[in-house]
mmCIF file of C-alpha atoms in Angstrom:
data_model
loop_
_atom_site.group_PDB
_atom_site.id
_atom_site.type_symbol
_atom_site.label_atom_id
_atom_site.label_comp_id
_atom_site.label_asym_id
_atom_site.label_seq_id
_atom_site.Cartn_x
_atom_site.Cartn_y
_atom_site.Cartn_z
ATOM 1 C CA MET A 1 -114.141 -52.298 -61.748
ATOM 2 C CA SER A 2 -113.692 -51.666 -58.628
ATOM 3 C CA LEU A 3 -114.875 -53.898 -55.018
ATOM 4 C CA ASP A 4 -117.047 -51.616 -53.113
ATOM 5 C CA LYS A 5 -119.348 -48.790 -55.069
ATOM 6 C CA PRO A 6 -122.487 -50.904 -53.841
ATOM 7 C CA SER A 7 -121.452 -50.454 -50.274
ATOM 8 C CA THR A 8 -121.124 -45.965 -51.090
ATOM 9 C CA ALA A 9 -124.178 -46.297 -52.798
ATOM 10 C CA LEU A 10 -127.724 -46.314 -52.405
ATOM 11 C CA THR A 11 -130.119 -48.009 -54.168
ATOM 12 C CA SER A 12 -133.301 -46.953 -56.139
ATOM 13 C CA ARG A 13 -135.142 -49.080 -53.450
ATOM 14 C CA GLN A 14 -132.885 -47.922 -50.814
ATOM 15 C CA GLN A 15 -133.399 -44.244 -51.482
ATOM 16 C CA VAL A 16 -137.565 -44.645 -51.441
ATOM 17 C CA ALA A 17 -137.215 -46.102 -47.604
ATOM 18 C CA VAL A 18 -135.099 -42.991 -46.823
ATOM 19 C CA VAL A 19 -137.518 -40.251 -47.597
ATOM 20 C CA VAL A 20 -140.727 -42.188 -46.443
ATOM 21 C CA LEU A 21 -139.092 -42.333 -43.273
ATOM 22 C CA ALA A 22 -138.221 -38.576 -43.718
ATOM 23 C CA ALA A 23 -141.682 -37.644 -44.230
ATOM 24 C CA ALA A 24 -142.930 -40.181 -41.331
ATOM 25 C CA LEU A 25 -140.594 -38.347 -39.103
ATOM 26 C CA VAL A 26 -141.974 -34.624 -40.307
ATOM 27 C CA GLY A 27 -145.443 -35.178 -39.739
ATOM 28 C CA ALA A 28 -144.937 -36.800 -36.714
ATOM 29 C CA VAL A 29 -143.370 -33.482 -35.143
ATOM 30 C CA LEU A 30 -145.476 -31.376 -36.897
ATOM 31 C CA ALA A 31 -148.979 -33.051 -36.496
ATOM 32 C CA PRO A 32 -149.772 -32.029 -33.005
ATOM 33 C CA SER A 33 -149.592 -27.906 -34.016
ATOM 34 C CA VAL A 34 -151.766 -28.904 -37.268
ATOM 35 C CA TYR A 35 -154.690 -30.847 -35.413
ATOM 36 C CA ALA A 36 -154.633 -27.527 -32.957
ATOM 37 C CA ALA A 37 -154.725 -25.216 -34.811
ATOM 38 C CA THR A 38 -158.156 -26.132 -36.655
ATOM 39 C CA ASN A 39 -159.744 -28.199 -33.006
ATOM 40 C CA ASP A 40 -160.085 -25.903 -31.055
ATOM 41 C CA PRO A 41 -162.051 -27.114 -27.743
ATOM 42 C CA ASN A 42 -164.032 -23.560 -27.361
ATOM 43 C CA ASP A 43 -165.779 -23.380 -30.889
ATOM 44 C CA THR A 44 -169.197 -22.794 -29.782
ATOM 45 C CA VAL A 45 -171.835 -20.285 -28.570
ATOM 46 C CA ALA A 46 -174.400 -21.561 -26.772
ATOM 47 C CA VAL A 47 -177.767 -19.142 -26.902
ATOM 48 C CA VAL A 48 -180.018 -20.049 -24.030
ATOM 49 C CA GLU A 49 -183.305 -18.220 -24.526
ATOM 50 C CA ILE A 50 -184.889 -16.919 -21.640
ATOM 51 C CA GLU A 51 -188.636 -16.283 -22.887
ATOM 52 C CA GLY A 52 -191.811 -15.642 -20.726
ATOM 53 C CA PRO A 53 -193.382 -15.358 -17.227
ATOM 54 C CA VAL A 54 -190.176 -15.813 -14.966
ATOM 55 C CA ASN A 55 -191.211 -18.850 -12.731
ATOM 56 C CA THR A 56 -190.208 -21.947 -10.947
ATOM 57 C CA ALA A 57 -189.750 -24.302 -13.835
ATOM 58 C CA LEU A 58 -188.167 -21.872 -16.202
ATOM 59 C CA ALA A 59 -185.477 -20.820 -13.445
ATOM 60 C CA ASP A 60 -185.140 -24.555 -13.293
ATOM 61 C CA ASP A 61 -184.236 -25.459 -16.947
ATOM 62 C CA VAL A 62 -181.307 -22.285 -17.238
ATOM 63 C CA GLU A 63 -179.892 -23.396 -14.195
ATOM 64 C CA SER A 64 -179.572 -26.925 -15.592
ATOM 65 C CA GLU A 65 -178.354 -25.178 -19.407
ATOM 66 C CA LEU A 66 -175.915 -22.977 -17.399
ATOM 67 C CA ALA A 67 -174.377 -25.721 -15.716
ATOM 68 C CA ASP A 68 -174.722 -27.883 -18.869
ATOM 69 C CA ILE A 69 -173.148 -25.157 -20.818
ATOM 70 C CA ARG A 70 -169.968 -24.957 -17.151
ATOM 71 C CA ALA A 71 -169.187 -28.197 -17.932
ATOM 72 C CA ASN A 72 -168.635 -28.586 -21.521
ATOM 73 C CA ASP A 73 -165.252 -28.216 -22.725
ATOM 74 C CA SER A 74 -166.728 -26.992 -26.775
ATOM 75 C CA VAL A 75 -168.651 -23.785 -24.998
ATOM 76 C CA GLY A 76 -166.321 -20.561 -25.249
ATOM 77 C CA ALA A 77 -169.575 -17.786 -24.516
ATOM 78 C CA VAL A 78 -172.609 -17.659 -23.729
ATOM 79 C CA VAL A 79 -175.755 -15.064 -25.238
ATOM 80 C CA LEU A 80 -178.740 -14.643 -22.990
ATOM 81 C CA LYS A 81 -182.021 -13.708 -25.969
ATOM 82 C CA LEU A 82 -184.256 -12.647 -23.287
ATOM 83 C CA ASP A 83 -188.056 -11.648 -24.202
ATOM 84 C CA THR A 84 -189.690 -11.692 -20.265
ATOM 85 C CA PRO A 85 -191.676 -9.547 -18.353
ATOM 86 C CA GLY A 86 -190.754 -10.638 -15.408
ATOM 87 C CA GLY A 87 -192.213 -12.902 -12.401
ATOM 88 C CA ALA A 88 -191.460 -14.797 -9.514
ATOM 89 C CA PRO A 89 -188.888 -13.015 -6.831
ATOM 90 C CA VAL A 90 -187.061 -16.077 -5.630
ATOM 91 C CA ALA A 91 -186.897 -17.682 -9.080
ATOM 92 C CA SER A 92 -185.409 -14.101 -10.506
ATOM 93 C CA GLU A 93 -182.857 -14.820 -8.120
ATOM 94 C CA ARG A 94 -181.884 -17.968 -9.129
ATOM 95 C CA MET A 95 -181.777 -17.207 -13.064
ATOM 96 C CA TYR A 96 -179.584 -14.210 -11.624
ATOM 97 C CA LYS A 97 -176.903 -16.248 -9.614
ATOM 98 C CA ALA A 98 -176.605 -18.875 -12.626
ATOM 99 C CA VAL A 99 -176.054 -16.102 -15.284
ATOM 100 C CA GLN A 100 -173.342 -14.404 -12.198
ATOM 101 C CA ARG A 101 -171.674 -17.812 -11.779
ATOM 102 C CA THR A 102 -171.541 -18.717 -16.072
ATOM 103 C CA SER A 103 -170.363 -15.097 -16.089
ATOM 104 C CA GLN A 104 -167.004 -15.542 -14.109
ATOM 105 C CA ASP A 105 -166.170 -18.925 -16.703
ATOM 106 C CA MET A 106 -167.010 -16.928 -19.965
ATOM 107 C CA THR A 107 -168.024 -14.147 -21.813
ATOM 108 C CA VAL A 108 -172.194 -14.054 -21.233
ATOM 109 C CA ILE A 109 -173.847 -11.319 -23.205
ATOM 110 C CA ALA A 110 -177.509 -10.027 -22.945
ATOM 111 C CA SER A 111 -179.590 -9.804 -26.071
ATOM 112 C CA VAL A 112 -182.974 -8.675 -25.204
ATOM 113 C CA GLN A 113 -185.747 -9.137 -27.710
ATOM 114 C CA SER A 114 -189.315 -6.693 -27.372
ATOM 115 C CA ILE A 115 -188.796 -6.883 -23.451
ATOM 116 C CA SER A 116 -186.724 -7.613 -20.644
ATOM 117 C CA ALA A 117 -188.218 -6.288 -17.238
ATOM 118 C CA SER A 118 -188.000 -6.547 -13.542
ATOM 119 C CA GLY A 119 -187.040 -10.089 -12.898
ATOM 120 C CA GLY A 120 -185.834 -10.465 -16.719
ATOM 121 C CA TYR A 121 -183.795 -7.447 -15.934
ATOM 122 C CA TYR A 122 -182.660 -8.760 -12.325
ATOM 123 C CA ALA A 123 -181.777 -12.162 -14.361
ATOM 124 C CA MET A 124 -179.595 -10.376 -17.106
ATOM 125 C CA ALA A 125 -177.962 -7.883 -14.914
ATOM 126 C CA PRO A 126 -174.666 -9.943 -14.622
ATOM 127 C CA ALA A 127 -174.097 -10.657 -17.844
ATOM 128 C CA ASP A 128 -170.456 -8.943 -19.755
ATOM 129 C CA GLU A 129 -173.154 -6.489 -21.797
ATOM 130 C CA ILE A 130 -177.156 -5.902 -22.504
ATOM 131 C CA TYR A 131 -177.501 -5.540 -26.329
ATOM 132 C CA VAL A 132 -181.046 -4.426 -26.812
ATOM 133 C CA MET A 133 -183.306 -2.655 -30.385
ATOM 134 C CA PRO A 134 -183.808 0.516 -30.792
ATOM 135 C CA THR A 135 -187.304 -0.490 -29.932
ATOM 136 C CA SER A 136 -186.611 -2.744 -26.419
ATOM 137 C CA THR A 137 -187.934 -2.214 -22.977
ATOM 138 C CA VAL A 138 -185.862 -2.826 -20.717
ATOM 139 C CA GLY A 139 -185.898 -1.485 -16.392
ATOM 140 C CA SER A 140 -189.197 -1.690 -13.871
ATOM 141 C CA ILE A 141 -185.996 -2.227 -11.131
ATOM 142 C CA GLY A 142 -189.092 -2.554 -8.120
ATOM 143 C CA LEU A 143 -191.400 -4.821 -6.418
ATOM 144 C CA ASN A 144 -194.703 -5.310 -7.838
ATOM 145 C CA ALA A 145 -197.116 -6.013 -4.251
ATOM 146 C CA PRO A 146 -200.236 -4.439 -3.103
ATOM 147 C CA ALA A 147 -200.546 -2.603 0.040
ATOM 148 C CA PRO A 148 -200.770 -4.819 3.260
ATOM 149 C CA SER A 149 -204.505 -4.410 4.564
ATOM 150 C CA ALA A 150 -204.600 -2.774 7.988
ATOM 151 C CA ARG A 151 -205.234 -5.067 10.684
ATOM 152 C CA SER A 152 -204.183 -6.013 14.447
ATOM 153 C CA ALA A 153 -201.625 -8.095 15.245
ATOM 154 C CA PRO A 154 -202.909 -11.570 15.963
ATOM 155 C CA PHE A 155 -202.309 -13.142 19.193
ATOM 156 C CA GLY A 156 -202.498 -16.209 20.832
ATOM 157 C CA PRO A 157 -199.862 -18.409 19.215
ATOM 158 C CA SER A 158 -196.352 -19.269 19.865
ATOM 159 C CA GLY A 159 -195.894 -17.067 16.599
ATOM 160 C CA PRO A 160 -197.787 -14.341 14.353
ATOM 161 C CA ASP A 161 -196.493 -16.817 11.702
ATOM 162 C CA LYS A 162 -198.741 -18.597 12.913
ATOM 163 C CA ALA A 163 -201.701 -16.813 12.278
ATOM 164 C CA GLY A 164 -201.403 -14.961 9.635
ATOM 165 C CA SER A 165 -199.115 -12.373 8.671
ATOM 166 C CA ASN A 166 -199.815 -8.586 10.183
ATOM 167 C CA PRO A 167 -199.139 -5.394 9.006
ATOM 168 C CA THR A 168 -195.909 -4.519 10.489
ATOM 169 C CA GLN A 169 -194.097 -7.725 9.250
ATOM 170 C CA ALA A 170 -195.430 -7.459 5.692
ATOM 171 C CA TRP A 171 -194.144 -4.191 5.028
ATOM 172 C CA ALA A 172 -191.232 -5.280 6.131
ATOM 173 C CA GLU A 173 -191.480 -8.428 3.755
ATOM 174 C CA GLN A 174 -191.491 -6.591 0.815
ATOM 175 C CA GLU A 175 -189.367 -3.685 1.850
ATOM 176 C CA THR A 176 -186.550 -6.928 1.823
ATOM 177 C CA LEU A 177 -187.663 -8.083 -1.885
ATOM 178 C CA ALA A 178 -187.366 -4.491 -2.917
ATOM 179 C CA ASP A 179 -183.732 -3.857 -1.489
ATOM 180 C CA THR A 180 -182.920 -6.676 -2.507
ATOM 181 C CA PHE A 181 -183.409 -5.880 -6.085
ATOM 182 C CA ILE A 182 -182.125 -2.892 -6.811
ATOM 183 C CA ASN A 183 -178.994 -3.959 -4.093
ATOM 184 C CA ALA A 184 -178.081 -6.178 -6.896
ATOM 185 C CA MET A 185 -178.607 -4.261 -9.715
ATOM 186 C CA MET A 186 -176.634 -1.352 -7.871
ATOM 187 C CA ALA A 187 -174.071 -3.691 -7.306
ATOM 188 C CA GLU A 188 -173.981 -5.531 -11.483
ATOM 189 C CA ARG A 189 -174.265 -1.749 -12.548
ATOM 190 C CA GLY A 190 -173.906 1.150 -10.177
ATOM 191 C CA GLU A 191 -170.587 2.064 -12.354
ATOM 192 C CA GLU A 192 -173.050 2.328 -15.882
ATOM 193 C CA PHE A 193 -176.359 4.424 -14.377
ATOM 194 C CA GLN A 194 -176.384 7.784 -15.020
ATOM 195 C CA MET A 195 -178.509 7.996 -12.608
ATOM 196 C CA PRO A 196 -178.567 8.203 -8.903
ATOM 197 C CA ARG A 197 -179.809 5.163 -7.340
ATOM 198 C CA GLU A 198 -183.395 6.990 -5.926
ATOM 199 C CA GLU A 199 -183.682 7.622 -9.589
ATOM 200 C CA VAL A 200 -182.788 3.740 -10.171
ATOM 201 C CA ALA A 201 -185.946 2.397 -7.494
ATOM 202 C CA LYS A 202 -188.615 4.592 -9.089
ATOM 203 C CA ALA A 203 -189.248 0.975 -11.313
ATOM 204 C CA ASP A 204 -189.409 3.431 -14.649
ATOM 205 C CA THR A 205 -188.498 0.811 -17.823
ATOM 206 C CA TYR A 206 -187.095 2.859 -20.915
ATOM 207 C CA LEU A 207 -186.955 2.058 -25.113
ATOM 208 C CA GLY A 208 -183.104 0.794 -26.507
ATOM 209 C CA THR A 209 -181.498 3.588 -27.256
ATOM 210 C CA GLU A 210 -182.680 5.621 -24.060
ATOM 211 C CA ALA A 211 -181.206 2.170 -21.936
ATOM 212 C CA VAL A 212 -178.136 2.867 -23.546
ATOM 213 C CA ASN A 213 -177.557 6.469 -23.092
ATOM 214 C CA ASN A 214 -179.171 5.809 -19.335
ATOM 215 C CA GLY A 215 -177.078 3.327 -18.617
ATOM 216 C CA PHE A 216 -179.477 0.236 -18.559
ATOM 217 C CA ALA A 217 -177.941 -1.355 -21.400
ATOM 218 C CA ASP A 218 -175.204 -1.237 -23.509
ATOM 219 C CA GLU A 219 -175.300 -1.450 -26.805
ATOM 220 C CA ILE A 220 -177.743 -0.998 -29.927
ATOM 221 C CA GLY A 221 -177.433 -4.486 -32.514
ATOM 222 C CA SER A 222 -179.516 -7.878 -32.728
ATOM 223 C CA LEU A 223 -179.370 -11.010 -31.484
ATOM 224 C CA ASN A 224 -176.811 -11.528 -34.160
ATOM 225 C CA GLU A 225 -174.615 -9.318 -33.127
ATOM 226 C CA ALA A 226 -174.480 -10.443 -29.613
ATOM 227 C CA ILE A 227 -173.406 -13.622 -30.937
ATOM 228 C CA HIS A 228 -170.983 -11.934 -32.685
ATOM 229 C CA ALA A 229 -169.622 -10.102 -30.047
ATOM 230 C CA ALA A 230 -169.836 -12.336 -27.647
ATOM 231 C CA ALA A 231 -167.790 -15.034 -29.883
ATOM 232 C CA THR A 232 -164.715 -11.997 -31.116
ATOM 233 C CA GLU A 233 -164.576 -11.323 -27.047
ATOM 234 C CA GLU A 234 -163.129 -14.903 -26.393
ATOM 235 C CA ASN A 235 -161.146 -15.186 -29.644
ATOM 236 C CA LEU A 236 -163.660 -17.469 -31.266
ATOM 237 C CA GLY A 237 -162.508 -16.989 -34.546
ATOM 238 C CA GLU A 238 -164.670 -19.753 -36.420
ATOM 239 C CA TYR A 239 -168.132 -20.819 -34.306
ATOM 240 C CA THR A 240 -171.046 -22.644 -34.216
ATOM 241 C CA VAL A 241 -173.950 -21.588 -32.807
ATOM 242 C CA ASP A 242 -176.098 -23.956 -29.903
ATOM 243 C CA THR A 243 -179.095 -22.737 -29.507
ATOM 244 C CA ARG A 244 -181.012 -24.216 -25.886
ATOM 245 C CA GLU A 245 -185.243 -23.525 -25.595
ATOM 246 C CA THR A 246 -185.519 -23.290 -21.236
ATOM 247 C CA GLY A 247 -189.111 -24.015 -20.204
ATOM 248 C CA GLY A 248 -191.527 -24.978 -22.141
ATOM 249 C CA LEU A 249 -195.714 -24.458 -22.672
ATOM 250 C CA SER A 250 -195.369 -27.724 -19.736
ATOM 251 C CA GLY A 251 -193.486 -25.673 -17.208
ATOM 252 C CA ILE A 252 -194.430 -21.502 -17.586
ATOM 253 C CA PRO A 253 -198.086 -20.534 -16.852
ATOM 254 C CA PHE A 254 -199.608 -17.761 -18.293
ATOM 255 C CA LEU A 255 -199.844 -14.616 -16.145
ATOM 256 C CA VAL A 256 -202.858 -12.065 -16.348
ATOM 257 C CA ARG A 257 -203.964 -9.187 -14.210
ATOM 258 C CA THR A 258 -207.595 -8.871 -12.931
ATOM 259 C CA ASP A 259 -209.415 -5.941 -11.214
ATOM 260 C CA SER A 260 -207.850 -8.343 -8.395
ATOM 261 C CA GLY A 261 -203.958 -8.260 -8.691
ATOM 262 C CA LEU A 262 -202.266 -10.741 -10.417
ATOM 263 C CA VAL A 263 -203.107 -14.306 -10.980
ATOM 264 C CA ALA A 264 -200.517 -17.420 -12.869
ATOM 265 C CA ILE A 265 -203.395 -19.848 -14.461
ATOM 266 C CA HIS A 266 -201.550 -23.522 -15.109
ATOM 267 C CA ALA A 267 -203.806 -25.008 -17.338
ATOM 268 C CA ASN A 268 -205.600 -23.751 -20.548
ATOM 269 C CA ASP A 269 -208.729 -24.788 -18.978
ATOM 270 C CA PRO A 270 -207.774 -23.915 -15.953
ATOM 271 C CA GLY A 271 -210.073 -25.528 -12.231
ATOM 272 C CA TYR A 272 -209.635 -24.803 -8.420
ATOM 273 C CA ALA A 273 -205.996 -25.765 -8.252
ATOM 274 C CA GLU A 274 -204.335 -24.621 -11.206
ATOM 275 C CA VAL A 275 -204.987 -20.963 -10.721
ATOM 276 C CA LYS A 276 -202.474 -19.143 -7.944
ATOM 277 C CA PRO A 277 -202.255 -15.491 -6.728
ATOM 278 C CA MET A 278 -199.490 -14.287 -6.966
ATOM 279 C CA PRO A 279 -198.981 -11.728 -3.992
ATOM 280 C CA SER A 280 -195.489 -10.217 -4.705
ATOM 281 C CA THR A 281 -193.674 -10.328 -7.828
ATOM 282 C CA TYR A 282 -191.002 -9.360 -10.555
ATOM 283 C CA VAL A 283 -193.097 -8.191 -13.320
ATOM 284 C CA TYR A 284 -193.282 -5.172 -15.041
ATOM 285 C CA THR A 285 -197.714 -5.269 -14.995
ATOM 286 C CA PRO A 286 -198.505 -3.653 -18.720
ATOM 287 C CA ALA A 287 -196.476 -6.687 -20.159
ATOM 288 C CA VAL A 288 -198.919 -8.631 -18.205
ATOM 289 C CA PRO A 289 -202.955 -9.380 -20.218
ATOM 290 C CA HIS A 290 -205.432 -8.618 -18.446
ATOM 291 C CA VAL A 291 -208.951 -10.106 -18.577
ATOM 292 C CA ASP A 292 -212.274 -8.400 -18.098
ATOM 293 C CA THR A 293 -214.442 -12.095 -18.495
ATOM 294 C CA ILE A 294 -214.626 -14.763 -15.595
ATOM 295 C CA GLU A 295 -215.776 -17.304 -16.803
ATOM 296 C CA ARG A 296 -215.532 -20.467 -13.975
ATOM 297 C CA PHE A 297 -214.961 -18.213 -10.812
ATOM 298 C CA SER A 298 -216.134 -15.238 -10.320
ATOM 299 C CA GLU A 299 -214.146 -12.168 -8.996
ATOM 300 C CA PRO A 300 -215.402 -12.061 -5.385
ATOM 301 C CA ASP A 301 -213.783 -15.839 -5.923
ATOM 302 C CA LEU A 302 -209.895 -14.232 -7.157
ATOM 303 C CA ARG A 303 -210.126 -11.607 -4.275
ATOM 304 C CA ASP A 304 -210.614 -13.745 -1.880
ATOM 305 C CA ALA A 305 -208.184 -16.120 -2.701
ATOM 306 C CA GLY A 306 -205.443 -13.651 -2.817
ATOM 307 C CA ALA A 307 -207.124 -12.218 0.763
ATOM 308 C CA ALA A 308 -206.045 -16.098 2.003
ATOM 309 C CA SER A 309 -202.459 -16.175 -0.185
ATOM 310 C CA THR A 310 -201.444 -13.626 2.752
ATOM 311 C CA GLU A 311 -203.778 -14.024 5.721
ATOM 312 C CA ARG A 312 -203.809 -18.279 6.043
ATOM 313 C CA THR A 313 -205.069 -19.329 10.105
ATOM 314 C CA ALA A 314 -204.125 -21.973 11.797
ATOM 315 C CA THR A 315 -207.083 -23.954 11.732
ATOM 316 C CA GLY A 316 -206.189 -24.278 7.913
ATOM 317 C CA ASN A 317 -210.162 -23.260 6.649
ATOM 318 C CA GLU A 318 -208.635 -20.547 4.699
ATOM 319 C CA THR A 319 -205.004 -22.452 2.504
ATOM 320 C CA ALA A 320 -207.426 -24.581 0.421
ATOM 321 C CA ARG A 321 -208.450 -21.347 -1.201
ATOM 322 C CA LEU A 322 -204.936 -20.344 -1.872
ATOM 323 C CA ASN A 323 -205.293 -22.962 -4.910
ATOM 324 C CA GLY A 324 -208.706 -20.474 -5.648
ATOM 325 C CA GLY A 325 -208.786 -18.702 -8.176
ATOM 326 C CA VAL A 326 -210.589 -17.679 -12.154
ATOM 327 C CA GLY A 327 -210.598 -18.704 -15.514
ATOM 328 C CA ALA A 328 -210.179 -16.594 -18.323
#
């Protein structure tokens, strides 16, 4: 009987302990790679809905949502779901800047539903690609504004703006707004447009198929196809979709077109302060409904309000007219 046998052979309990220890060591080595493979930090496509007239409330929401997306490590790509005729120039430019900033961080694809024209086209232009349906409407690059009325420049104040604008100044402002829009579009899509700047500036609109052919859009495809393309571009593999609404019924006015021009109505039963003329817009006018009947205010009231928006007096007597208007 050998006396050293117990020291050279492991008991059954010791063998089990060795196996458990080995398994723990292997798990500790492999666990990080398994975790990383199944938990990609950029596994979400955010869909930002941009619907209705472009105005301050909508721009506020779009800026806020896109800023939140850029700060969210779980979002790997963005799709803009658009259905808008355009709207206010400043709000359109704010949205344009927000989309431009986001496209520097991740893939942004625009998906046009029924229409994204004028200010809507401005806002989505920095996207990496524009998807349209065959019947979608895009384009209308230019300014919608009435011609300044002819009148002499004011005399007496320290500057013309103290007593109201003059025709020369009004024309210059309109030209600046139009050039700002056109210049930005040429910078974003000048290489895609199959036409010179002069043709782009005519503010024509195009249906989806033609828009792809002339460079106003990139692909024919649905919202789901745009989402899949954005995820593929970022190599997301399996991903979730996070839809984010912007604007809201309380914040978006209803645009109407009258014989005197465009107005924004901020209430279902508008009063004097809830109807505001829009003298200069990035909006595709045919997409804005026209009203023939006026219930609460007469058309001369609207005409006076429109005149007051471009010819304010130093005494402020006409300033109240800025908040006047019609109820549709």
